[in-house]
CSV table of C-alpha atoms and ligand atoms in Angstrom, one decimal:
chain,number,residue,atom,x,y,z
A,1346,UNK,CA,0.0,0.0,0.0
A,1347,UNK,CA,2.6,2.2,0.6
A,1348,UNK,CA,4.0,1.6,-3.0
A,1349,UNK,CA,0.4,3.1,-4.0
A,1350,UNK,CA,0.3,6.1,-1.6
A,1351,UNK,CA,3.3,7.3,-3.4
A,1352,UNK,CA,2.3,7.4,-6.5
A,1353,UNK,CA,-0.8,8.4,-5.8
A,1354,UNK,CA,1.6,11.9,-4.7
A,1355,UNK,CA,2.3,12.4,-7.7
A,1356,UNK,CA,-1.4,12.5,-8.6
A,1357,UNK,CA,-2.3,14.7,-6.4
A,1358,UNK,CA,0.6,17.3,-7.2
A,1359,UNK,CA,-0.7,17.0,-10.8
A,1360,UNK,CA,-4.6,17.6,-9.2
A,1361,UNK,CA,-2.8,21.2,-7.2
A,1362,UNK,CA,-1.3,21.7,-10.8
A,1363,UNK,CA,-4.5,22.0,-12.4
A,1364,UNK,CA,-6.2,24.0,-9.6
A,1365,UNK,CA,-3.7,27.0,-9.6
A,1366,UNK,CA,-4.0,26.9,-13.7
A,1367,UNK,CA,-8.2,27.1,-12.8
A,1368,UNK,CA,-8.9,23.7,-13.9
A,1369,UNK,CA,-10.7,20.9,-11.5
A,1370,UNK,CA,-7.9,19.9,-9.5
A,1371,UNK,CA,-8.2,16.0,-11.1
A,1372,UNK,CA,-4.7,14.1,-11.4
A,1373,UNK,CA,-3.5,10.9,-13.0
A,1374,UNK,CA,-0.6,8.8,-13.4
A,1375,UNK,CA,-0.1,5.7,-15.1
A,1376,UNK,CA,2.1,3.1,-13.9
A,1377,UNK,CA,3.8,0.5,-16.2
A,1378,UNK,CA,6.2,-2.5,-14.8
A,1379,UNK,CA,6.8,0.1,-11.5
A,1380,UNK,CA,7.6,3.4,-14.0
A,1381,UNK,CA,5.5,6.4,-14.4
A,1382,UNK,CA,4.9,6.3,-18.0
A,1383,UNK,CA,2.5,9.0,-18.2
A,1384,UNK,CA,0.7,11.7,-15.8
A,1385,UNK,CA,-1.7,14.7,-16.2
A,1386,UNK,CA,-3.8,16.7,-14.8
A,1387,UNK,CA,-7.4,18.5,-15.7
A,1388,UNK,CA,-6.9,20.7,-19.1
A,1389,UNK,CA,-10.6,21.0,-20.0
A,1390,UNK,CA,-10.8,24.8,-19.9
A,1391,UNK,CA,-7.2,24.9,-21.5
A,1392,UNK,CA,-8.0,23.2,-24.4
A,1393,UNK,CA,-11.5,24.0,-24.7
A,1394,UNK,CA,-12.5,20.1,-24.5
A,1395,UNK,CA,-14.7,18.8,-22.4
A,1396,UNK,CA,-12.4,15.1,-22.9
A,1397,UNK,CA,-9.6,17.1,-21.6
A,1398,UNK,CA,-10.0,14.8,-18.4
A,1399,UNK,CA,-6.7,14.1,-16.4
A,1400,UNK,CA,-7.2,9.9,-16.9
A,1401,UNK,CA,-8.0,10.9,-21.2
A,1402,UNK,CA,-4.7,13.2,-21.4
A,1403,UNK,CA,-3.1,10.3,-19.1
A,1404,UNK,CA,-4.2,7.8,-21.5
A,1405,UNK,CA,-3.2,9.6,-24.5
A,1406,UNK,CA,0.3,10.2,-23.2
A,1407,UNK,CA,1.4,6.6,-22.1
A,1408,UNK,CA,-0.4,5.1,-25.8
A,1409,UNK,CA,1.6,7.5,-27.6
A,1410,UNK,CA,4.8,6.9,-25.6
A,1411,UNK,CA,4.2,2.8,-26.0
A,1412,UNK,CA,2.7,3.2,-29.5
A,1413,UNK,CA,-0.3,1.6,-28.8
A,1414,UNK,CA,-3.9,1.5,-28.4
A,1415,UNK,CA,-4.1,-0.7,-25.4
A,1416,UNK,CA,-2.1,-0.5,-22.5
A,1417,UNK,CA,-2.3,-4.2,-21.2
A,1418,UNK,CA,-0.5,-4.5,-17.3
A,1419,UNK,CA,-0.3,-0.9,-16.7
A,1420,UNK,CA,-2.2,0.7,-13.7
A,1421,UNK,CA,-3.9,4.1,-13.6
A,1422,UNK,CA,-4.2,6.4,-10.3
A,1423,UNK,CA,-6.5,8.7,-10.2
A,1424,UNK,CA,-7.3,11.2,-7.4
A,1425,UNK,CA,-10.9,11.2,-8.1
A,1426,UNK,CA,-13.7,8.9,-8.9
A,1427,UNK,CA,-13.4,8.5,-12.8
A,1428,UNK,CA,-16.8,9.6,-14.3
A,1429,UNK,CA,-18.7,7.3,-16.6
A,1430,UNK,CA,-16.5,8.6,-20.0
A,1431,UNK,CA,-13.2,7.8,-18.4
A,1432,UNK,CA,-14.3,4.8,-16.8
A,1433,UNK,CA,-15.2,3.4,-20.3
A,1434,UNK,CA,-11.5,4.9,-21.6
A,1435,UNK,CA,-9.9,3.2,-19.0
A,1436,UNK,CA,-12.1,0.0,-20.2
A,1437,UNK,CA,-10.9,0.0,-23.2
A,1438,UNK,CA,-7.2,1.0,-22.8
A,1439,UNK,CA,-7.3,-2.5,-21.2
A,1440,UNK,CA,-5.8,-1.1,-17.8
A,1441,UNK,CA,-5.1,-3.4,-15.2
A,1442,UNK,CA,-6.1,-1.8,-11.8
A,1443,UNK,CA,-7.6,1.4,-11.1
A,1444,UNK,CA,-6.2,3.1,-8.1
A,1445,UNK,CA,-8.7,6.4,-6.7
A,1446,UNK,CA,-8.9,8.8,-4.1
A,1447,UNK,CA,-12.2,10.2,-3.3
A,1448,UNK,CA,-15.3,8.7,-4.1
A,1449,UNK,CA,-17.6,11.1,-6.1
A,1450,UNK,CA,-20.7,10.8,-5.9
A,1451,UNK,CA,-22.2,13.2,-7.8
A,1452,UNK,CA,-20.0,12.3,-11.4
A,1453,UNK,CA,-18.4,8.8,-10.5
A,1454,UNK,CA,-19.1,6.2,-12.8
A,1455,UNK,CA,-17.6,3.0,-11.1
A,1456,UNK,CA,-19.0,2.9,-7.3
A,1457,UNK,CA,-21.6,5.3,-8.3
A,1458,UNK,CA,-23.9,6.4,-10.9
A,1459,UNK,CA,-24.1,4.2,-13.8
A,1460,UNK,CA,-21.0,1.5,-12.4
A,1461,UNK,CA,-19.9,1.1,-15.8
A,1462,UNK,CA,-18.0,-1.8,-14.9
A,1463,UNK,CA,-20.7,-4.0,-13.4
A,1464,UNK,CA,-22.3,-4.0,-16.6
A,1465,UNK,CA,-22.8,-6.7,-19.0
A,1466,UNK,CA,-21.6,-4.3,-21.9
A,1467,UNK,CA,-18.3,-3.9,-20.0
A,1468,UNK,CA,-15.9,-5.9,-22.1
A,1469,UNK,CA,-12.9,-5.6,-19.7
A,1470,UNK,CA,-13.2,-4.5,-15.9
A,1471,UNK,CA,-10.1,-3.3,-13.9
A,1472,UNK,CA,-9.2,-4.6,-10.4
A,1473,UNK,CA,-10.2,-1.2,-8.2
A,1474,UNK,CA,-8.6,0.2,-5.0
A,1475,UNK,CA,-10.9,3.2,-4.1
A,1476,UNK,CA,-9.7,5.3,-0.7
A,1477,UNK,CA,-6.2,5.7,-1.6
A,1478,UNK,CA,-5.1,9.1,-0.2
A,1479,UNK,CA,-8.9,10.1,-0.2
A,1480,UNK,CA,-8.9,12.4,1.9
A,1481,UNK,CA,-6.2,14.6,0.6
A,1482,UNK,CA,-7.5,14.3,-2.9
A,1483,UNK,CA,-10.6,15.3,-1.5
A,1484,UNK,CA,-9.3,18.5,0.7
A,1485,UNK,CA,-8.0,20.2,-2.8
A,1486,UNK,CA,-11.2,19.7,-4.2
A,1487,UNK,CA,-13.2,21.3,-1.5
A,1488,UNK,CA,-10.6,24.3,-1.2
A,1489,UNK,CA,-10.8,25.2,-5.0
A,1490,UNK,CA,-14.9,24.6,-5.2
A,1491,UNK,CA,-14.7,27.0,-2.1
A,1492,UNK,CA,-12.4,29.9,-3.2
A,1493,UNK,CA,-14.5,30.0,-6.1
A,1494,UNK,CA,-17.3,31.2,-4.3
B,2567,LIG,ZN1,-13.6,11.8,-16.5
């Protein structure tokens, strides 16, 4: 677990990178045979993309780097919930585990909403580790919703 935690770090200093450039402090990492091969945060306002989600631009990276459309073995950490479109992404990367933060109720789309995994049109489930570093992940969430206001 502690191998987790600390990649789940860098995660979460990609989710404070998005929230001081204004974006939905989100982070992920990708982890392949124990090296980062890939990390990102939120860009959506950036690029003017609303698939500009840190797992997409995560995904994107660690493809291109391994030239190819499936990334078989590697993990993915996440400091939030993934919502139903990454969920599917991270589907159909082939990803071997999903490691999360904080659970989100309101846009998750593995323990919550429409559990896109537990479906019978889910060709390819991760193994899931929710709770990891949750409530860190979840503290820099709550600030930048609250100095919004
Ligand atoms: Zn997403």
């Amino acid at each position: 677990m502690n191998g987790s935690k600390r990649i789940m770090d860098r995660a979460l200093t990609e989710a404070r990178a998005a929230a001081a450039r204004g974006e939905v402090p989100v982070g992920a990492v990708i982890v392949l045979d124990g090296e980062v091969i890939a990390s990102a945060g939120n860009r959506t306002r950036e690029l003017n993309d609303v698939t500009a989600h840190a797992e997409i631009l995560a995904i994107r990276e660690a493809s291109s780097k391994l030239a190819s459309e499936r990334l078989i073995d590697a993990d993915l950490y996440v400091t939030l919930e993934p919502c139903a479109m990454c969920a599917a992404a991270i589907s159909f990367a082939r990803i071997r585990r999903l490691y999360y933060g904080a659970e989100d109720e309101k846009g998750g789309g593995v323990d919550h909403g429409g559990r896109f995994y537990a479906q019978p049109t889910c060709h390819h489930a991760p193994e899931v580790y929710s709770g990891i570093a949750e409530q860190e992940a979840a503290a820099i969430l709550k600030d930048f919703f609250a100095n919004r206001r």
